[in-house]
PDB file of C-alpha atoms and ligand atoms in Angstrom:
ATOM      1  CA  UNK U 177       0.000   0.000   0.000  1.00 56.00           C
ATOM      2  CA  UNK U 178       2.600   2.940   0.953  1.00 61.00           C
ATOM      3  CA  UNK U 179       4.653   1.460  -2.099  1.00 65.00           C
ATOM      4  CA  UNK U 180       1.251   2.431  -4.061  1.00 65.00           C
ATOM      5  CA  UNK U 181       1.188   5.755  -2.084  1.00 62.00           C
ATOM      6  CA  UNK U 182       4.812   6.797  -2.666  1.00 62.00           C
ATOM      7  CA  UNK U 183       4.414   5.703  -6.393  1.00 62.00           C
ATOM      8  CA  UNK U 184       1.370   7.826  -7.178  1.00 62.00           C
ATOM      9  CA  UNK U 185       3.614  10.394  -5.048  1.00 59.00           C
ATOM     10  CA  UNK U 186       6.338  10.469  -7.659  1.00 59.00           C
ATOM     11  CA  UNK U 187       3.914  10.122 -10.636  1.00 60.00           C
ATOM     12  CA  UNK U 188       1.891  13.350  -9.378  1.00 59.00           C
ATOM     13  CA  UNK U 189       5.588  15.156  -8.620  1.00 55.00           C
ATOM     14  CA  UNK U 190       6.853  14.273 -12.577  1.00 58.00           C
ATOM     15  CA  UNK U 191       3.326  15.382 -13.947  1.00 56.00           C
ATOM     16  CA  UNK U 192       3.593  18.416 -11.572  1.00 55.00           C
ATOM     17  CA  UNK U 193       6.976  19.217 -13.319  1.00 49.00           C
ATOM     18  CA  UNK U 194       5.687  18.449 -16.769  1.00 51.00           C
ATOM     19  CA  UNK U 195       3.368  21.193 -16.143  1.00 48.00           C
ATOM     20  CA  UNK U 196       5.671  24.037 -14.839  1.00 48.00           C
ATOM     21  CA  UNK U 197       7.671  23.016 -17.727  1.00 53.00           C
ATOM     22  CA  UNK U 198       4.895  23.650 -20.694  1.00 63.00           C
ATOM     23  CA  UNK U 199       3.903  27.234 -19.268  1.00 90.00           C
ATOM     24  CA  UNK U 200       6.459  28.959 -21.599  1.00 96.00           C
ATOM     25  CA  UNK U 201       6.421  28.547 -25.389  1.00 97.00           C
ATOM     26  CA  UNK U 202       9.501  29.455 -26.496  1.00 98.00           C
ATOM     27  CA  UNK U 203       9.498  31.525 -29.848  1.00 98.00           C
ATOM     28  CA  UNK U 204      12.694  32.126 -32.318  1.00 98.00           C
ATOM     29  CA  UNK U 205      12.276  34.721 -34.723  1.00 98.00           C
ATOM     30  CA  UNK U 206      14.539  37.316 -36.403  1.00 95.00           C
ATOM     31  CA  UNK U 207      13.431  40.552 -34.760  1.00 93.00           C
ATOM     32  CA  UNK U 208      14.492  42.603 -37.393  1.00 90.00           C
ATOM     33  CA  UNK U 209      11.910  42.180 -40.314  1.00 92.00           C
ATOM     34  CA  UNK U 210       9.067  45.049 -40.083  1.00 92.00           C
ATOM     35  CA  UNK U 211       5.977  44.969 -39.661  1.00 96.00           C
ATOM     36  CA  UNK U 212       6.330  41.365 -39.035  1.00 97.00           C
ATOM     37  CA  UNK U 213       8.810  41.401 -35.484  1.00 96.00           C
ATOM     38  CA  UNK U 214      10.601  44.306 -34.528  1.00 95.00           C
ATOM     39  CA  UNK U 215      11.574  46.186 -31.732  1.00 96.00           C
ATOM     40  CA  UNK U 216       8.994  49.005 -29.901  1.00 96.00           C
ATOM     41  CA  UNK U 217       9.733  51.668 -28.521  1.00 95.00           C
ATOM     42  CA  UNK U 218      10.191  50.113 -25.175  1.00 96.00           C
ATOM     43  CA  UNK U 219      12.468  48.095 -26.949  1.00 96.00           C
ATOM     44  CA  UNK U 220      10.125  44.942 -26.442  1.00 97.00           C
ATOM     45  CA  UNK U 221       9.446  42.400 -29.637  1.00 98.00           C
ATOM     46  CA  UNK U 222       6.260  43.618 -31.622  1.00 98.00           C
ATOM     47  CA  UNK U 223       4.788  43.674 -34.575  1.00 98.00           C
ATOM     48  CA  UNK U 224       2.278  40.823 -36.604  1.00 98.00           C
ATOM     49  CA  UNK U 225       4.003  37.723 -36.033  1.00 98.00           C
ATOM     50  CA  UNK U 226       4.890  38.569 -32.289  1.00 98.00           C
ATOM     51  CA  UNK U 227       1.120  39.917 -31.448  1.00 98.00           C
ATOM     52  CA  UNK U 228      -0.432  36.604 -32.947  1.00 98.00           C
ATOM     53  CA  UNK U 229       1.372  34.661 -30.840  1.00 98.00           C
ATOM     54  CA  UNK U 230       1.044  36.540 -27.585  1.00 98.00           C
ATOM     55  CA  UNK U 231      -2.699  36.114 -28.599  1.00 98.00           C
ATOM     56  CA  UNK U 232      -2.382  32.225 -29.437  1.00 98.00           C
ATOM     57  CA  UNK U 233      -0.282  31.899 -26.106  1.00 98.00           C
ATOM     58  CA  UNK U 234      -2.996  33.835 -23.768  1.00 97.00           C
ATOM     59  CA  UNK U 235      -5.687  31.763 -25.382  1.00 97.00           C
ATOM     60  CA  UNK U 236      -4.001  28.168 -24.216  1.00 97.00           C
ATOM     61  CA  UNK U 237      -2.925  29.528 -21.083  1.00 97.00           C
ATOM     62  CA  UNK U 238       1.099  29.868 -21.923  1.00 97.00           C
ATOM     63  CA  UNK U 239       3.984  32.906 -20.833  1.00 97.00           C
ATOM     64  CA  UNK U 240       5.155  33.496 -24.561  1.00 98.00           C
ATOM     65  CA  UNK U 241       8.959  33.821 -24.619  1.00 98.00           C
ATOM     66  CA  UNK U 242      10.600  35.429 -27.729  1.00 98.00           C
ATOM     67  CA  UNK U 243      14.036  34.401 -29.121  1.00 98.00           C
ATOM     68  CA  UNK U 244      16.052  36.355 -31.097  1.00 98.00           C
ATOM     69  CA  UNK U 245      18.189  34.501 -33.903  1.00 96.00           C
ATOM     70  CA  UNK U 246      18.862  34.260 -37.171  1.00 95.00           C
ATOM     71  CA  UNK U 247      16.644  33.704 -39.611  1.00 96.00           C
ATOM     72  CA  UNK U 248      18.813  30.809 -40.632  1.00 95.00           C
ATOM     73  CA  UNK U 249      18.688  29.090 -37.582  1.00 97.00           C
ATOM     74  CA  UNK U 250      14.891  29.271 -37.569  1.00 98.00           C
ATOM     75  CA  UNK U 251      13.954  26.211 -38.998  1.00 98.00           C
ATOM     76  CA  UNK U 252      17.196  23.607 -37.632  1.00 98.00           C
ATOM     77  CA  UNK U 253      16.417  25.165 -33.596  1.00 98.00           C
ATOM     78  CA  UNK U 254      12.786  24.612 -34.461  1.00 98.00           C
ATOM     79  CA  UNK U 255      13.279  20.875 -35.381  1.00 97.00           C
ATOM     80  CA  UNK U 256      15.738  20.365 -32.792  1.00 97.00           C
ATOM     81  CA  UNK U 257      13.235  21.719 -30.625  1.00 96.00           C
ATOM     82  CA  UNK U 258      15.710  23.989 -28.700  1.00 98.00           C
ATOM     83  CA  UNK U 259      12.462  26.359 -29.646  1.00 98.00           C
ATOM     84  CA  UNK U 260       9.098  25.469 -29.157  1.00 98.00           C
ATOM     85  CA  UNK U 261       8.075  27.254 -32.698  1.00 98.00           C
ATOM     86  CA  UNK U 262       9.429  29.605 -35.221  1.00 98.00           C
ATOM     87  CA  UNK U 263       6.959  32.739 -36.214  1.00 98.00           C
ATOM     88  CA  UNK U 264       9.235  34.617 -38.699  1.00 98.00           C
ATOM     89  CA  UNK U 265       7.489  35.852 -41.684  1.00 98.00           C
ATOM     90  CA  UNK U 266       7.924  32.405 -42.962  1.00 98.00           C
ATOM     91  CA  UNK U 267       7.154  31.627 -46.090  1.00 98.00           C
ATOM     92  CA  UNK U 268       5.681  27.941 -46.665  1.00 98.00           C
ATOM     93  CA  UNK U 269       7.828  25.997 -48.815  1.00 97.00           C
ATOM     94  CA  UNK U 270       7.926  22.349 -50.385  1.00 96.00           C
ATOM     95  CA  UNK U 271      11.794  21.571 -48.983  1.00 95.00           C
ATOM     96  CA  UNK U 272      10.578  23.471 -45.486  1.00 97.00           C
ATOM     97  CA  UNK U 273       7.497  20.796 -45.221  1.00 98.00           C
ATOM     98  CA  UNK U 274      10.079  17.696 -45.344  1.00 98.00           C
ATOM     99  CA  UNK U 275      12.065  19.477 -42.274  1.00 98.00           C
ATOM    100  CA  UNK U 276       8.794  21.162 -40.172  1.00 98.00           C
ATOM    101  CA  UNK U 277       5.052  21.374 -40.353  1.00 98.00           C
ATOM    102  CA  UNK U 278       3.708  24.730 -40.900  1.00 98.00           C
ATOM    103  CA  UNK U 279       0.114  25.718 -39.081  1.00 98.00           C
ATOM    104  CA  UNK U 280      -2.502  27.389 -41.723  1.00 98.00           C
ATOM    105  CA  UNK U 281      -1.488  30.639 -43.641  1.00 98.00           C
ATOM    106  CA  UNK U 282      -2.462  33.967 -42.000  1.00 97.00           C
ATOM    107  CA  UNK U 283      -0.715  36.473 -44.319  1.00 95.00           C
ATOM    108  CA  UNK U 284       0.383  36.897 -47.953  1.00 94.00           C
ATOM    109  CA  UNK U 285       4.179  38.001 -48.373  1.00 94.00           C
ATOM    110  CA  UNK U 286       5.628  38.889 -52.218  1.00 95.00           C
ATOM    111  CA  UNK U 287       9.297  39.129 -52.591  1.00 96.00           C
ATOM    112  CA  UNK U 288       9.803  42.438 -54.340  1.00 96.00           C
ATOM    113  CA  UNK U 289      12.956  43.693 -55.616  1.00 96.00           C
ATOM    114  CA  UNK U 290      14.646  46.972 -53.729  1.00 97.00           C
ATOM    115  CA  UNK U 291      16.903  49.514 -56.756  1.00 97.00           C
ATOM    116  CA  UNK U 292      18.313  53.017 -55.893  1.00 97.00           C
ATOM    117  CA  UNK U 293      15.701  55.748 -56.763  1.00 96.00           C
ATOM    118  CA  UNK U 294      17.627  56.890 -60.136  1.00 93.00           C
ATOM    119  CA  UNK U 295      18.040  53.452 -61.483  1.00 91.00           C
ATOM    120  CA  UNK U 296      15.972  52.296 -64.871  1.00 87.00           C
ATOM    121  CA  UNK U 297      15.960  48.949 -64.550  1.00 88.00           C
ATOM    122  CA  UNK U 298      12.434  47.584 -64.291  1.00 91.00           C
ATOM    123  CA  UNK U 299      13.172  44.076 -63.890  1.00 91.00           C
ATOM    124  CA  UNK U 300      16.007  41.688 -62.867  1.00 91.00           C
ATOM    125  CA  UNK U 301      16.494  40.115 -65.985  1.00 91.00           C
ATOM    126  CA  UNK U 302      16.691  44.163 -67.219  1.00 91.00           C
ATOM    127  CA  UNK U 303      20.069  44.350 -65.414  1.00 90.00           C
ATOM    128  CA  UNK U 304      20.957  40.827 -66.811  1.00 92.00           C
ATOM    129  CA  UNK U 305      20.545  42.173 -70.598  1.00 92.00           C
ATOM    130  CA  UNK U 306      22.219  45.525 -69.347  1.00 90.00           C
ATOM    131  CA  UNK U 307      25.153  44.746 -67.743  1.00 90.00           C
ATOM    132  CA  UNK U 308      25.709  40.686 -68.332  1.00 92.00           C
ATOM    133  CA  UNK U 309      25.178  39.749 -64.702  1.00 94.00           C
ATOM    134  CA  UNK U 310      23.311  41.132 -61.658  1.00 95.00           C
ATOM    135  CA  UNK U 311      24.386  41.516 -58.238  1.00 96.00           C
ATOM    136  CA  UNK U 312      21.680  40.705 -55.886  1.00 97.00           C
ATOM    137  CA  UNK U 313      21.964  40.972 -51.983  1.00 98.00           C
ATOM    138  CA  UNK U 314      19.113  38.837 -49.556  1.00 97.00           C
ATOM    139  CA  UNK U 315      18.969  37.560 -46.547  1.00 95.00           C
ATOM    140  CA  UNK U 316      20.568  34.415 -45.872  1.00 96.00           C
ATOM    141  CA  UNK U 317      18.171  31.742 -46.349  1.00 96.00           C
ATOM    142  CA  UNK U 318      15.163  33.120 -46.790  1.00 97.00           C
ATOM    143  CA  UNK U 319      13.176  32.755 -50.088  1.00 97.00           C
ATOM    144  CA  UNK U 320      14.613  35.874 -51.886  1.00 97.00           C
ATOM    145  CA  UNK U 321      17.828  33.992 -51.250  1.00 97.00           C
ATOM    146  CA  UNK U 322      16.830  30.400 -52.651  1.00 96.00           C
ATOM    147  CA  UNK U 323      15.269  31.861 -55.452  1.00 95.00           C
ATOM    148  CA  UNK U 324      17.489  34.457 -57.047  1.00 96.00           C
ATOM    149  CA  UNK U 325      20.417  31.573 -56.179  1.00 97.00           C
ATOM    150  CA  UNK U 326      18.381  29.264 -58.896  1.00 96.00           C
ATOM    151  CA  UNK U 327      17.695  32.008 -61.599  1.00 95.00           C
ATOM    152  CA  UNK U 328      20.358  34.214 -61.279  1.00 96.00           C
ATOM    153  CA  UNK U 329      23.466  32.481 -59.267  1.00 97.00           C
ATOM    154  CA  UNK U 330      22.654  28.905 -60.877  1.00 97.00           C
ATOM    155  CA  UNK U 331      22.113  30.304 -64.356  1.00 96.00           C
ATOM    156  CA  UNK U 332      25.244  32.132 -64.298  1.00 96.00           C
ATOM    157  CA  UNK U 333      23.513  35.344 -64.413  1.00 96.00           C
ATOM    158  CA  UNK U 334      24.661  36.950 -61.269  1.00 96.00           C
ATOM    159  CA  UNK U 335      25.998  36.492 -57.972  1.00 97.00           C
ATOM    160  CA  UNK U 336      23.974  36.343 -55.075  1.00 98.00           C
ATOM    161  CA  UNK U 337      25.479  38.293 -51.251  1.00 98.00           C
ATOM    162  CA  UNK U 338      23.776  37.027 -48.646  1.00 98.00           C
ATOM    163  CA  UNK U 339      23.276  39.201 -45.548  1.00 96.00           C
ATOM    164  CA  UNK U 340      22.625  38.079 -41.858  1.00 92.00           C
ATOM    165  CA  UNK U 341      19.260  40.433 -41.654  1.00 91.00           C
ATOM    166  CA  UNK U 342      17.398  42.499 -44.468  1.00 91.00           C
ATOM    167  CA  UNK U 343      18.821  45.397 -42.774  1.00 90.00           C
ATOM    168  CA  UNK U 344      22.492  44.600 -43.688  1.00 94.00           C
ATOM    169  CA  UNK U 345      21.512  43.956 -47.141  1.00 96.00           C
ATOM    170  CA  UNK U 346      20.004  47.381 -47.581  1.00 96.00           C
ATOM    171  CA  UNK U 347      22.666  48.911 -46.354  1.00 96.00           C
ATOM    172  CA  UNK U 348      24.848  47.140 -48.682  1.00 98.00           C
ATOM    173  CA  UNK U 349      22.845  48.195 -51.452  1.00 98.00           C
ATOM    174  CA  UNK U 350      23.378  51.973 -49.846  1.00 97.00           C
ATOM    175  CA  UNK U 351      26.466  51.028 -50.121  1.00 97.00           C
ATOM    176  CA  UNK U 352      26.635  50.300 -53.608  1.00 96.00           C
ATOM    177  CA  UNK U 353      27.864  46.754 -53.077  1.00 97.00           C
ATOM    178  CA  UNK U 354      24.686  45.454 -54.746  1.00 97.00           C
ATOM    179  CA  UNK U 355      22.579  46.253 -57.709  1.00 96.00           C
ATOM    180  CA  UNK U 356      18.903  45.461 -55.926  1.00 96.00           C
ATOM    181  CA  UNK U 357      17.998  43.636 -52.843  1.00 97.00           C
ATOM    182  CA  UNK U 358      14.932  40.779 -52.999  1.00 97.00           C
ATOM    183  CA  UNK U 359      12.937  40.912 -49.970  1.00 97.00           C
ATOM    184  CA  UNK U 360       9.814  40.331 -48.930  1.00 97.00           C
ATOM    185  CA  UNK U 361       6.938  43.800 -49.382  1.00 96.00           C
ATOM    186  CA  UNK U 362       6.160  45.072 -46.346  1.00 96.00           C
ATOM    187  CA  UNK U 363       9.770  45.002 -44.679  1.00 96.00           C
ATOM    188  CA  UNK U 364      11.145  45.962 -47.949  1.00 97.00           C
ATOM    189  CA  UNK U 365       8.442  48.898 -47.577  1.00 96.00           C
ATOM    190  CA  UNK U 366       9.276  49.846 -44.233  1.00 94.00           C
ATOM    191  CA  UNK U 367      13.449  49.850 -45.255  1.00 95.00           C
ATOM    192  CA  UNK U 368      12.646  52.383 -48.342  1.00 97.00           C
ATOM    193  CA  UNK U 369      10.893  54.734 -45.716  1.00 95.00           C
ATOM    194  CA  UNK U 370      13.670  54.550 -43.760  1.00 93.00           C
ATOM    195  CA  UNK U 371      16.659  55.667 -45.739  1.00 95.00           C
ATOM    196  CA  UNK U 372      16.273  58.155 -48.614  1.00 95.00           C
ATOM    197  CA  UNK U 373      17.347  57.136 -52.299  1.00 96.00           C
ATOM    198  CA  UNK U 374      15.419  53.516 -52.649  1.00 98.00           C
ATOM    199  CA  UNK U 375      12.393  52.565 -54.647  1.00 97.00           C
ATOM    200  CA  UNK U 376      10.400  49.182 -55.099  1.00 97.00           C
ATOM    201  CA  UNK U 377      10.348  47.823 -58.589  1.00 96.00           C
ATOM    202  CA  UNK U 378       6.896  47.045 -59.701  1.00 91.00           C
ATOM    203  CA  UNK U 379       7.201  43.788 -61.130  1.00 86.00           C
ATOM    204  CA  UNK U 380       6.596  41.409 -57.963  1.00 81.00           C
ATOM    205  CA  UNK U 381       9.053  38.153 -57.999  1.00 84.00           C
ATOM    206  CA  UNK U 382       7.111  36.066 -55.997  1.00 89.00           C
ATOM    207  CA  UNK U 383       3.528  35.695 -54.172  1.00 93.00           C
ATOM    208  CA  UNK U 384       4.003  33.389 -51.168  1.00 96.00           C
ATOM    209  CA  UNK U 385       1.699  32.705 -47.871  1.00 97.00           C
ATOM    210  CA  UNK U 386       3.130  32.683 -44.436  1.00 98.00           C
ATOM    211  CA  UNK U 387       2.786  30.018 -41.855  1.00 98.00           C
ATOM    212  CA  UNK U 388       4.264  29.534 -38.106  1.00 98.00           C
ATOM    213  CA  UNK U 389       7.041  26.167 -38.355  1.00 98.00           C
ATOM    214  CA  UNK U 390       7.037  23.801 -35.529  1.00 98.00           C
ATOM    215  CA  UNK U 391       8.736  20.138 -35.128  1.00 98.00           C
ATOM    216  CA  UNK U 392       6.968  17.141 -36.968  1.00 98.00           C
ATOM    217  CA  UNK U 393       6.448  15.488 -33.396  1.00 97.00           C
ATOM    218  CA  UNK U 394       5.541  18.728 -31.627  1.00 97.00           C
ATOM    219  CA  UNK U 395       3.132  18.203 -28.651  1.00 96.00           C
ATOM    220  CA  UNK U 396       1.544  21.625 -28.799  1.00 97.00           C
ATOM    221  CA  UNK U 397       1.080  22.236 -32.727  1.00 98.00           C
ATOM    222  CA  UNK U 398      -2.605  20.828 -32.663  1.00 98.00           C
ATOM    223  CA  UNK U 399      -3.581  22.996 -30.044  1.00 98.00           C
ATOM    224  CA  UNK U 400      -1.844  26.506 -31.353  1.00 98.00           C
ATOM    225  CA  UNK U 401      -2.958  25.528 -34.712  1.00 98.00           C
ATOM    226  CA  UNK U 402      -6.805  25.261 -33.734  1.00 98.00           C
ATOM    227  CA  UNK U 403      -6.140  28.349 -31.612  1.00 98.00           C
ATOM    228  CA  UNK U 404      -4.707  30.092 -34.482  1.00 98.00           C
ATOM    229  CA  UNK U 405      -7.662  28.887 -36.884  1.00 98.00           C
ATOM    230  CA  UNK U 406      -9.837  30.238 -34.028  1.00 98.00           C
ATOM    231  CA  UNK U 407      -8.309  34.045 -34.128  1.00 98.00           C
ATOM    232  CA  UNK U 408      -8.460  34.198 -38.167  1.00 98.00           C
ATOM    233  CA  UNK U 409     -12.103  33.161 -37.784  1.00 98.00           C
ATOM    234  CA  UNK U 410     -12.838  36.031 -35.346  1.00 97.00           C
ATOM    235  CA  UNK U 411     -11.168  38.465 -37.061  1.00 97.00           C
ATOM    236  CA  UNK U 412      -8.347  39.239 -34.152  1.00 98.00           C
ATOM    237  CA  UNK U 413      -5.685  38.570 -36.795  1.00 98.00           C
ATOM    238  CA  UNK U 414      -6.997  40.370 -39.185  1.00 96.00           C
ATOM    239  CA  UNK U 415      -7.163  43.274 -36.571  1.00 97.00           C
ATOM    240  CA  UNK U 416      -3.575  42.541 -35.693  1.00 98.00           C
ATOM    241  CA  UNK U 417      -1.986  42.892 -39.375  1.00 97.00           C
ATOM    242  CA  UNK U 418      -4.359  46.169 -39.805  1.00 96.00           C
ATOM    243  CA  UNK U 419      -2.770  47.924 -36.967  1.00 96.00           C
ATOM    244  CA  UNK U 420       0.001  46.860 -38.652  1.00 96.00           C
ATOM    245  CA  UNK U 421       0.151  47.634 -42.427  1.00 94.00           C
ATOM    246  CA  UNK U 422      -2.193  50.493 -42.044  1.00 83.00           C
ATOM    247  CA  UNK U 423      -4.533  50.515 -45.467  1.00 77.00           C
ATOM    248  CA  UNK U 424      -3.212  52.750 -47.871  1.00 66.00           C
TER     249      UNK U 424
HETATM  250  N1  LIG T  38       9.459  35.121 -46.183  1.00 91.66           N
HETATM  251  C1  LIG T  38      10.859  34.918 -46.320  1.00 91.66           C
HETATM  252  C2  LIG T  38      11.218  33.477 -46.066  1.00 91.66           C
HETATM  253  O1  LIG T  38      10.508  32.760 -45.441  1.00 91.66           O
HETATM  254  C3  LIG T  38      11.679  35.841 -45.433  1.00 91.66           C
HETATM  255  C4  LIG T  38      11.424  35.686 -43.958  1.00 91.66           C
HETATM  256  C5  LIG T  38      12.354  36.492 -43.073  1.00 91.66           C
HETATM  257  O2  LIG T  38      13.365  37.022 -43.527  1.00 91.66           O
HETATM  258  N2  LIG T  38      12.053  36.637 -41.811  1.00 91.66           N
HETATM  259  O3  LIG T  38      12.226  33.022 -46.471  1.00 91.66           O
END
């Protein structure tokens, strides 16, 4: 009988743990990719990606942590599950399903390409026919980055610099180090309004839809997922990327 007891014991003491353990989700993310996660002005994490979350998080009764890495390392800390789940402006992808599972979309993302103000290029293939080759900057392993490495790089139409944020590659492209920067619309809006002398070609490179990434064997992902499909149905999303991307 007290073995019984003291077993029970034990089993309510590891469950008991278990639990304390589960409050946090722990988020990685690349807080440097406006509107989508940025720093406030009390220097806190905000923006879509990082307000979704804290909503998904209060709704299943989890503290939210945020981690701030390279967008690189999203997807390998993700499916090592040093992180709990990667909400980076993430842009679903055939070779990302084989290495995560994504939850449903909740925003549309179109990699758009980033010239100086006074150039006349139109397109990417415009510099190609110009000048032989184009020299592209990205951010290291995003889309913009796997893309323009198979057209351009690949095709031995250009070389492809690849930056630690989408910050460093505009600056490069300040710099004059590269002809155009591929990056994603809203940051890529949000870096032209920040520093004078860039415009947004209008030809788009590519529409893509967003999803959170979490491990293939991730405890939590049915729960957040139904959660999330719960705040696109009620429109708290929506009201989240609004105060966002104000319309235009
Ligand atoms: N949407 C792009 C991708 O998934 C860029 C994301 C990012 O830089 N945070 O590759």
């Amino acid at each position: 009988m007290k073995k019984i007891v003291a077993m029970i014991l034990v089993a309510m003491l590891a469950l008991a743990g278990l639990t304390a353990m589960a409050e946090t989700l722990t988020m990685c993310t690349n807080v440097a990719f406006p509107p989508y996660e940025f720093y406030g002005e009390d220097s806190e994490p905000t923006g879509i990606d990082v307000e979704i979350a804290k909503a998904i998080a209060e709704k299943l009764g989890y503290e939210l942590e945020i981690v701030d890495i390279e967008f690189a390392q999203c997807i390998p800390g993700v499916q090592s599950g040093k992180y709990d789940f990667s909400a980076a402006g993430m842009t679903v992808t055939e070779e990302r399903q084989q290495m995560v599972q994504f939850t449903d979309t909740y925003a549309t993302g179109i990699q758009v390409i980033i010239v100086p103000e006074d150039s006349e290029m139109a397109s990417l293939d415009d510099f190609v026919d110009a000048n032989g080759s184009v020299k592209v900057g990205v951010q290291m392993a995003t889309t913009g980055d796997l893309y323009t490495t198979w057209d351009y790089e690949d095709e031995g139409k250009g070389t492809v610099d690849r930056y630690t944020t989408g910050a460093a590659a505009v600056q490069a492209l300040l710099a004059g180090k590269v002809d155009c920067v591929v990056i994603d619309n809203e940051p890529a809006k949000n870096f032209v309004a920040q520093n004078e002398g860039l415009k947004i070609l209008d030809t788009a490179y590519a529409v893509e839809d967003y999803a959170m990434a979490f491990a293939k064997d991730s405890p939590i992902y049915e729960d957040f997922n139904n959660a999330l499909a719960e705040l696109i149905e009620d429109g708290t999303v929506q009201g989240i990327i609004d105060t966002f991307i104000p319309a235009e």
